[in-house]
PDB file of C-alpha atoms in Angstrom:
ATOM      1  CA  UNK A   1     108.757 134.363  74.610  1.00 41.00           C
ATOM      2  CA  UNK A   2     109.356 131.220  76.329  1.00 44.00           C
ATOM      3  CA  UNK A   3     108.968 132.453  79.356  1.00 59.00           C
ATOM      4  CA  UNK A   4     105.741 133.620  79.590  1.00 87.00           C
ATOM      5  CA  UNK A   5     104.489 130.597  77.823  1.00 94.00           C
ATOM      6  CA  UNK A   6     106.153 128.806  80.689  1.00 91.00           C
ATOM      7  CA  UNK A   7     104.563 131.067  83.411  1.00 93.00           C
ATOM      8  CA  UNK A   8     101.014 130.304  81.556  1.00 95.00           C
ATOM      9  CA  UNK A   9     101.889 126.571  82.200  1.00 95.00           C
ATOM     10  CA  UNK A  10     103.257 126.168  85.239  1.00 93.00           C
ATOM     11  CA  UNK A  11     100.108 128.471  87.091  1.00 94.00           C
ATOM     12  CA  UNK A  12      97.828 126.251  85.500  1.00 95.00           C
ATOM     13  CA  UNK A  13      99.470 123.189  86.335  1.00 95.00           C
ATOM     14  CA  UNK A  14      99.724 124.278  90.362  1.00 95.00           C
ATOM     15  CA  UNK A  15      96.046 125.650  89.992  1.00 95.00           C
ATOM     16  CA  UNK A  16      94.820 122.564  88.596  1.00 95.00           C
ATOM     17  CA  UNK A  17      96.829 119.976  91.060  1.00 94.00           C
ATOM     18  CA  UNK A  18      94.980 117.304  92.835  1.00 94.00           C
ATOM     19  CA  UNK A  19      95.095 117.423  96.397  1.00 91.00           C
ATOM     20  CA  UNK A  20      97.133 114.201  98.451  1.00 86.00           C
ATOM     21  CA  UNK A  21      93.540 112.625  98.710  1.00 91.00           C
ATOM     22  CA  UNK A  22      92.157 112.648  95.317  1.00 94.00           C
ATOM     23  CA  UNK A  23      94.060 109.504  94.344  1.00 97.00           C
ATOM     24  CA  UNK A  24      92.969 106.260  96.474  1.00 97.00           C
ATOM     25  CA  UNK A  25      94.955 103.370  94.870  1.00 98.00           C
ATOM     26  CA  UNK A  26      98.689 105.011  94.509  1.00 98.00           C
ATOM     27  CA  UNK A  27      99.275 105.085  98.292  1.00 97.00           C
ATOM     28  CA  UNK A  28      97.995 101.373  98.408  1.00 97.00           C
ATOM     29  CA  UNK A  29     100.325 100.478  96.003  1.00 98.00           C
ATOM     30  CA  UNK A  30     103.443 102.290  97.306  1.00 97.00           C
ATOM     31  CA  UNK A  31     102.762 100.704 100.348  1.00 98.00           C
ATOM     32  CA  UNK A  32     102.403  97.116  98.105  1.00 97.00           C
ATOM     33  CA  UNK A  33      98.705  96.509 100.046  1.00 97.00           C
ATOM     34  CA  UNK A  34      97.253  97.267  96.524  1.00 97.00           C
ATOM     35  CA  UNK A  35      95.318  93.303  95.706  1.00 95.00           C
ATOM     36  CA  UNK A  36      97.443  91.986  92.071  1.00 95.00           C
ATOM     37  CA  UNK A  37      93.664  92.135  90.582  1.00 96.00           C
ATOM     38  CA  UNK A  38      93.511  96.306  90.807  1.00 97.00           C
ATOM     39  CA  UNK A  39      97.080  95.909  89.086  1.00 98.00           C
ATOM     40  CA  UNK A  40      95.660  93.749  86.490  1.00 98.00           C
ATOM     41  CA  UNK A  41      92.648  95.828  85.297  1.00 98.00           C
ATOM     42  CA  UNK A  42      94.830  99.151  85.244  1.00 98.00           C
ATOM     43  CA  UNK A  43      96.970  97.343  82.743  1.00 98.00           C
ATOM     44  CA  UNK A  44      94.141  96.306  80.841  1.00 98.00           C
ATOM     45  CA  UNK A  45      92.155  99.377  81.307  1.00 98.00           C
ATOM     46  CA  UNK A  46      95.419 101.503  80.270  1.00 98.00           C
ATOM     47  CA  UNK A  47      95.448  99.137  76.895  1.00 97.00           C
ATOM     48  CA  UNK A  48      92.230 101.350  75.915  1.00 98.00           C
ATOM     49  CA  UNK A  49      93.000 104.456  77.303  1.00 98.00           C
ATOM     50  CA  UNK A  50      96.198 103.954  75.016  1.00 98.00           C
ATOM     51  CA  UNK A  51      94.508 103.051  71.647  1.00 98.00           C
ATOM     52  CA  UNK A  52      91.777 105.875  72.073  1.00 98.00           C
ATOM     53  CA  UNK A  53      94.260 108.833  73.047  1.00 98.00           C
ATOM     54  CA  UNK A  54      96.344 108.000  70.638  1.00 98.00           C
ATOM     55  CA  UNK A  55      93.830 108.411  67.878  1.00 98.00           C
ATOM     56  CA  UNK A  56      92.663 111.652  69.580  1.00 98.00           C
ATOM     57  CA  UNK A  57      96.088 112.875  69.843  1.00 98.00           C
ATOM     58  CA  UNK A  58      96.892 112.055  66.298  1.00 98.00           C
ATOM     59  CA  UNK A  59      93.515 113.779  64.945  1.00 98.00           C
ATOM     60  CA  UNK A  60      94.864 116.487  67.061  1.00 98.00           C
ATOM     61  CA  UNK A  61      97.958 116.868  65.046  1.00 98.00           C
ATOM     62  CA  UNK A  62      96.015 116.504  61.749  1.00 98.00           C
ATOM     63  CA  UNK A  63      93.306 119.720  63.081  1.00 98.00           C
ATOM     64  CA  UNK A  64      96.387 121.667  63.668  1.00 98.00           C
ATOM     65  CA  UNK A  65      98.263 121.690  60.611  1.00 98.00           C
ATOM     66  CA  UNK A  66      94.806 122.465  58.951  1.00 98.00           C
ATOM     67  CA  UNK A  67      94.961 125.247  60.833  1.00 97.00           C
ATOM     68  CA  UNK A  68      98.295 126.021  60.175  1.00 97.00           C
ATOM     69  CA  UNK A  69      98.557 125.994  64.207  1.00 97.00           C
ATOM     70  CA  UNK A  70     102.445 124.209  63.461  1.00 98.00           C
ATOM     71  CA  UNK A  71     103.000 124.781  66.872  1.00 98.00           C
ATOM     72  CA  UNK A  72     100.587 122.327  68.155  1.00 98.00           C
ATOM     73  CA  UNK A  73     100.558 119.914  65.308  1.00 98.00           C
ATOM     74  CA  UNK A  74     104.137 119.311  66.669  1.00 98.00           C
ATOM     75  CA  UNK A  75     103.548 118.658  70.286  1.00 98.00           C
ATOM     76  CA  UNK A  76     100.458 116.187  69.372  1.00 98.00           C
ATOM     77  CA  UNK A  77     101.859 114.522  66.841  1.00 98.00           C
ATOM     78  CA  UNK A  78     104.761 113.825  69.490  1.00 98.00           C
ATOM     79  CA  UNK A  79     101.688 112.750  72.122  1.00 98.00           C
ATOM     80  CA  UNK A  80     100.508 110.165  69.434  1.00 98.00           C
ATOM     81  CA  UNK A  81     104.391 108.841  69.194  1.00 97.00           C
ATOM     82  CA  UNK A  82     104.591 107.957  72.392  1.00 97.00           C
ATOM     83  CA  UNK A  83     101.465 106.217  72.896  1.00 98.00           C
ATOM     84  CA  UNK A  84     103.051 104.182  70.581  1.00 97.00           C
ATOM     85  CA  UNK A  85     105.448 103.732  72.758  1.00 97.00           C
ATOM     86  CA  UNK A  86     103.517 103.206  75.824  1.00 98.00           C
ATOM     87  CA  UNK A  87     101.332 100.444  74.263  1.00 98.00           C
ATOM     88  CA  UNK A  88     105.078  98.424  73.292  1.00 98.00           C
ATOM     89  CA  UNK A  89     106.246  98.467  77.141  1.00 98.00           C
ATOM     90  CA  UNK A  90     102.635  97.880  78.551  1.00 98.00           C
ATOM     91  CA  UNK A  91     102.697  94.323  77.116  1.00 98.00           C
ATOM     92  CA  UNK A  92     105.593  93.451  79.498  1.00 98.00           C
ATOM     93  CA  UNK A  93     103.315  94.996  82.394  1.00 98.00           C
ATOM     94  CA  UNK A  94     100.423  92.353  81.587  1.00 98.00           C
ATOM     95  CA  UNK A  95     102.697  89.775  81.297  1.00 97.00           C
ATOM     96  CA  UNK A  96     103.983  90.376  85.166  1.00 97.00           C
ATOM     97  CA  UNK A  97     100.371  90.321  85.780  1.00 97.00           C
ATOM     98  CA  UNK A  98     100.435  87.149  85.183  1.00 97.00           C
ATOM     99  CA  UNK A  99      97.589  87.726  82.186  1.00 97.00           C
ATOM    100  CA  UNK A 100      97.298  86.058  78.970  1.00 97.00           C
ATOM    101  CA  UNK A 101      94.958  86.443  75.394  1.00 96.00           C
ATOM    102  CA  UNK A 102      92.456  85.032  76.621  1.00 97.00           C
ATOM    103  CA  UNK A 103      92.334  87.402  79.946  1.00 97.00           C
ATOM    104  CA  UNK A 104      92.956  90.681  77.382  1.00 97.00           C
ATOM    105  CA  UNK A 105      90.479  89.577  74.628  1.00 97.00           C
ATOM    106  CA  UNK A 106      87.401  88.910  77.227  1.00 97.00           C
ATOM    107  CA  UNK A 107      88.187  91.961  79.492  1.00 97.00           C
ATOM    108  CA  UNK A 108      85.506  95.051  79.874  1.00 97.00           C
ATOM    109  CA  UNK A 109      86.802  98.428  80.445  1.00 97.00           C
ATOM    110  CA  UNK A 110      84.659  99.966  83.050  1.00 98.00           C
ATOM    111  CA  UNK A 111      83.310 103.635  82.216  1.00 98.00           C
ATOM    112  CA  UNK A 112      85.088 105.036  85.398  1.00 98.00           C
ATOM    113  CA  UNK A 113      88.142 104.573  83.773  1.00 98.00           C
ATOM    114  CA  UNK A 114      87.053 105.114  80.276  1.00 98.00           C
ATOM    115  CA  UNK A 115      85.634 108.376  81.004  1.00 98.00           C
ATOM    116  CA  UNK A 116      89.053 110.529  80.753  1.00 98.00           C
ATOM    117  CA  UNK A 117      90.329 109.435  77.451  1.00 98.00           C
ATOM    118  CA  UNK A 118      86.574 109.944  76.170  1.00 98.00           C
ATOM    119  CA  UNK A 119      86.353 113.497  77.273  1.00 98.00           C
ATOM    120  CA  UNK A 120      90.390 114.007  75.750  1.00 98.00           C
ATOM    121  CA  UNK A 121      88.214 112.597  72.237  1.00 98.00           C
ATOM    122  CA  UNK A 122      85.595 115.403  72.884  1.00 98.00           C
ATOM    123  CA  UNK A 123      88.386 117.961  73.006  1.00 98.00           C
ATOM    124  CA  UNK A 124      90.161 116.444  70.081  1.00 98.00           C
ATOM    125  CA  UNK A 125      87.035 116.874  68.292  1.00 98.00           C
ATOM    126  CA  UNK A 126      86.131 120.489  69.572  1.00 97.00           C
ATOM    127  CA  UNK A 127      88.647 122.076  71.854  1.00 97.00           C
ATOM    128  CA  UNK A 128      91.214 124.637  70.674  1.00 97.00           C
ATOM    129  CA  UNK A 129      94.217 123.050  69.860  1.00 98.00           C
ATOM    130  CA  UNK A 130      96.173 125.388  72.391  1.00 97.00           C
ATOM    131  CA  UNK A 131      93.510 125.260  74.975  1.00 97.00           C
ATOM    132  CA  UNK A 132      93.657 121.426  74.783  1.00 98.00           C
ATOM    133  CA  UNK A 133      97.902 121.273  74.834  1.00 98.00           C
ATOM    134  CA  UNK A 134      97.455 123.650  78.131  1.00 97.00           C
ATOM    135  CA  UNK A 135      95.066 121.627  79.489  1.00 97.00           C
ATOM    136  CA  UNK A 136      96.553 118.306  78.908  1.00 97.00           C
ATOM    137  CA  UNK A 137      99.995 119.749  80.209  1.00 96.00           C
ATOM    138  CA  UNK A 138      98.683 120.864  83.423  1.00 94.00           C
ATOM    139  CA  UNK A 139      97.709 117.018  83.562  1.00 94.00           C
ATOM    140  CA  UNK A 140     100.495 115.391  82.537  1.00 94.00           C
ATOM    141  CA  UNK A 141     102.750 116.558  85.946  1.00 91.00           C
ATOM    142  CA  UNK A 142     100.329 115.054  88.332  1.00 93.00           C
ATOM    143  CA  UNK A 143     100.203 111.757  86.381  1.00 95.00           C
ATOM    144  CA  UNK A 144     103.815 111.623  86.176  1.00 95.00           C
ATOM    145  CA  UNK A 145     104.903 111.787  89.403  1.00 95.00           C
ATOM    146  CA  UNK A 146     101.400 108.695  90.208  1.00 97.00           C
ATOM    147  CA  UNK A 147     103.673 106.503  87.598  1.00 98.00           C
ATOM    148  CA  UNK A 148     107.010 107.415  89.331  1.00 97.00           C
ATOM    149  CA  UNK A 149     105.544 106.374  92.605  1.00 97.00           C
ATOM    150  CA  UNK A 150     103.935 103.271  91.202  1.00 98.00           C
ATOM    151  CA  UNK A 151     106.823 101.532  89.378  1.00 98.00           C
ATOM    152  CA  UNK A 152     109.056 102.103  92.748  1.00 98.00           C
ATOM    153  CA  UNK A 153     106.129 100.526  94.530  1.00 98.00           C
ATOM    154  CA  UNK A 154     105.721  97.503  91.791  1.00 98.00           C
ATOM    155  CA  UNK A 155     109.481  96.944  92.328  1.00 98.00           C
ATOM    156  CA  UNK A 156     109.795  97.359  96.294  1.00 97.00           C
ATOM    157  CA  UNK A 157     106.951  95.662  96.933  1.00 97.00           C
ATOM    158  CA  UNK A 158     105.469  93.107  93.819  1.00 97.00           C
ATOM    159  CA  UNK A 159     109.125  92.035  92.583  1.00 96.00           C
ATOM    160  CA  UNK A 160     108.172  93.909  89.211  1.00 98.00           C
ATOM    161  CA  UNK A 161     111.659  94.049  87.119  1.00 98.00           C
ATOM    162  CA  UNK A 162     112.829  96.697  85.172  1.00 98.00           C
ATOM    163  CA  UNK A 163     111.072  95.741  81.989  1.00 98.00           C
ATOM    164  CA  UNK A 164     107.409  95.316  83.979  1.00 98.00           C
ATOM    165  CA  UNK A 165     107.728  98.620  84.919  1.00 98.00           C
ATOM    166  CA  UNK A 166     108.662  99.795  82.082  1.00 98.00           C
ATOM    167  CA  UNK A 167     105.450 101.667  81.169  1.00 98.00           C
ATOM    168  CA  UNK A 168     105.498 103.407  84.193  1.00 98.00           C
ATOM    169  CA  UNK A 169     109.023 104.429  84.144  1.00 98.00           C
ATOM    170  CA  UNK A 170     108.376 105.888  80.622  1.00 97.00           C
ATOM    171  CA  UNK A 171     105.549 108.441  81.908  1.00 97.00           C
ATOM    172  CA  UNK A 172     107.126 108.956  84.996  1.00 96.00           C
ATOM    173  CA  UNK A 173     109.943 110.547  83.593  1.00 93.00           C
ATOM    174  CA  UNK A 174     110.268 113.859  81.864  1.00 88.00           C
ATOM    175  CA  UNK A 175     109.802 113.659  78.002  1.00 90.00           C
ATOM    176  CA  UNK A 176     113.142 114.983  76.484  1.00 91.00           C
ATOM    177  CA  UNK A 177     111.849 118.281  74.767  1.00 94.00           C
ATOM    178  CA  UNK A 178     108.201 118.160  75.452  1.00 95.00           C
ATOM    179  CA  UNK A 179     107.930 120.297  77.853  1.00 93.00           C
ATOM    180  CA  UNK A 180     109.553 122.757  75.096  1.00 96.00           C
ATOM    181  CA  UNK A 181     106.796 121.919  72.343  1.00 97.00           C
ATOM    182  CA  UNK A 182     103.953 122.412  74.987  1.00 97.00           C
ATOM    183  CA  UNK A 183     105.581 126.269  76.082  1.00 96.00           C
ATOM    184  CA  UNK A 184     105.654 127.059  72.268  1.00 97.00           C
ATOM    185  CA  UNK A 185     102.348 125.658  71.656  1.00 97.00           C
ATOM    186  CA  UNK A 186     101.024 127.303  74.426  1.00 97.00           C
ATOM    187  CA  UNK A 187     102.958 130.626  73.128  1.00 95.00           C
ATOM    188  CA  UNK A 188     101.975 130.777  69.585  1.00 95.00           C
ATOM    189  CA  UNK A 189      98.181 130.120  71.425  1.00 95.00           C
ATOM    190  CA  UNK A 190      98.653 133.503  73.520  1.00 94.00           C
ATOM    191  CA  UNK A 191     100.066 135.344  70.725  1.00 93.00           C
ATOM    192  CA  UNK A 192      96.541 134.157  68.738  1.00 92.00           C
ATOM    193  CA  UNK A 193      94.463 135.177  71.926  1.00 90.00           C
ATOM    194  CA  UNK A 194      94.443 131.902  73.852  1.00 92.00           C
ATOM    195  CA  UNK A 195      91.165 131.509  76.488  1.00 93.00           C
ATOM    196  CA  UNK A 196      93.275 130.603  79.738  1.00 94.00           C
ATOM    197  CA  UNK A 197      90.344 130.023  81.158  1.00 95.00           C
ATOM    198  CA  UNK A 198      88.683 127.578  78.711  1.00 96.00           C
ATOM    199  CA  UNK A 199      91.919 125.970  79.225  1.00 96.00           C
ATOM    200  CA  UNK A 200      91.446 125.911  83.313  1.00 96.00           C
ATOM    201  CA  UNK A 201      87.955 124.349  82.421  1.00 97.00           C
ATOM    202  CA  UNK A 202      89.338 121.571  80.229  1.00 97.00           C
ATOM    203  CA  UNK A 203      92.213 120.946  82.692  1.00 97.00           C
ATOM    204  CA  UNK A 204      90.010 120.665  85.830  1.00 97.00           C
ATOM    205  CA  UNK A 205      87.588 118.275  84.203  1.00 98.00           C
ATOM    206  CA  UNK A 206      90.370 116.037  82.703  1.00 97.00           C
ATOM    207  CA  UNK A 207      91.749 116.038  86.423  1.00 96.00           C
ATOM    208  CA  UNK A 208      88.347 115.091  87.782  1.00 97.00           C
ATOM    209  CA  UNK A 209      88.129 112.228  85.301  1.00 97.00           C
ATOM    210  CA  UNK A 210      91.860 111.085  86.048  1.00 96.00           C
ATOM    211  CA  UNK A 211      90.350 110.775  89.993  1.00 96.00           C
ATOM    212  CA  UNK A 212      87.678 108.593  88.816  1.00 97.00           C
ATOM    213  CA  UNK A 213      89.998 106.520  86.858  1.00 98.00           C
ATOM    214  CA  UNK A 214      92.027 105.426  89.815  1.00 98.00           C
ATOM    215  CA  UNK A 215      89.441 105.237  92.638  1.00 97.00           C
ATOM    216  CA  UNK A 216      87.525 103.116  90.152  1.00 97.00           C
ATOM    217  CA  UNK A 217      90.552 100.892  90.218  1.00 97.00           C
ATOM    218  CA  UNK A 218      90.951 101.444  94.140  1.00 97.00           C
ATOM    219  CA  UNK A 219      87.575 100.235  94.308  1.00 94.00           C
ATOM    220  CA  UNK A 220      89.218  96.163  93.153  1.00 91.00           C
ATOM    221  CA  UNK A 221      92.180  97.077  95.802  1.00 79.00           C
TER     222      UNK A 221
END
């Protein structure tokens, strides 16, 4: 069962990667020429990205047990947990930043960067619950490995410490059993005739939003 759920998810993630270009601002930051203001407003643009995908992920959750779609009211409901957990370590990234209340409270997100957690609201609103866990896992890998590459730039290059980077370090490792709830998500979704290809759609314009997210950012670099 697993496996073909699996299958469905890794194709779609490999279809669906960005290509070495896509991403201006990583590279600048591995190689620490990335100006401390870009880091600064992708903390504080993050802090909104956080709030509003949690609230889409926990609707999420709430659409799929009305369903009775268990599957995926698992695997958002554990989405929603750890942007909980992401907004906790993102207040020691801020701090590094060297940015206070007054710099958080009087900060405007830009709609470059807003734009991908506003279309991940559309889908919580109307997407099929599978389509949208398919979609958003094909994502996740490709953000992953930009916040594994940025905390080992923050500390080789900004003198970040372990606790700075901690938000980073948190998506840029695996999530212990996630990849699990997506594959049966995903499987109970095929077994219910899941649209791959809606899926595909979702996943390539969530990718295309993630670009514009960090060459906004670049953009301040």
């Amino acid at each position: 069962m697993d496996r073909t759920a699996l299958g469905v998810l890794r194709s779609t993630t490999a279809e669906l990667a960005p290509d070495t270009g896509d991403n201006r601002l990583v590279p600048l930051i591995a190689a620490g020429t990335a100006d401390l203001g870009a880091l600064s407003a992708l903390a504080l643009e993050q802090r909104h990205v956080i709030a509003s995908d949690r609230s889409s992920f926990a609707y999420l959750a709430e659409r799929s047990a009305a369903r009775r779609e268990d599957a995926c009211a698992v695997f958002f409901a554990t989405l929603a947990g750890g942007e909980n957990t992401a907004a906790e370590r993102l207040e020691a990234l801020i701090a590094a930043c060297g940015l206070d209340g007054a710099d958080v409270a009087s900060y405007e997100p830009t709609a470059g960067c807003q734009a991908y957690p506003s279309y991940v609201a559309r889908l919580a609103l109307t997407g099929a619950p599978a389509e949208t866990a398919l979609a958003l896992t094909a994502n996740f890998a490709a953000w992953g490995g930009y916040c594994a590459t940025i905390a080992e730039g923050l500390r080789t290059h900004y003198g970040f410490d372990d606790e700075a980077c901690g938000f980073f370090d948190f998506f840029g490792e695996p999530a212990p059993g996630l990849e699990e709830q997506a594959a049966a998500a995903v499987q109970a979704g095929l077994d219910g005739g899941l649209d791959t290809a809606a899926a595909r759609h979702h996943g390539r314009l969530l990718q295309s939003y993630e670009s514009m997210f960090w060459n906004t950012l670049a953009e301040l670099a």
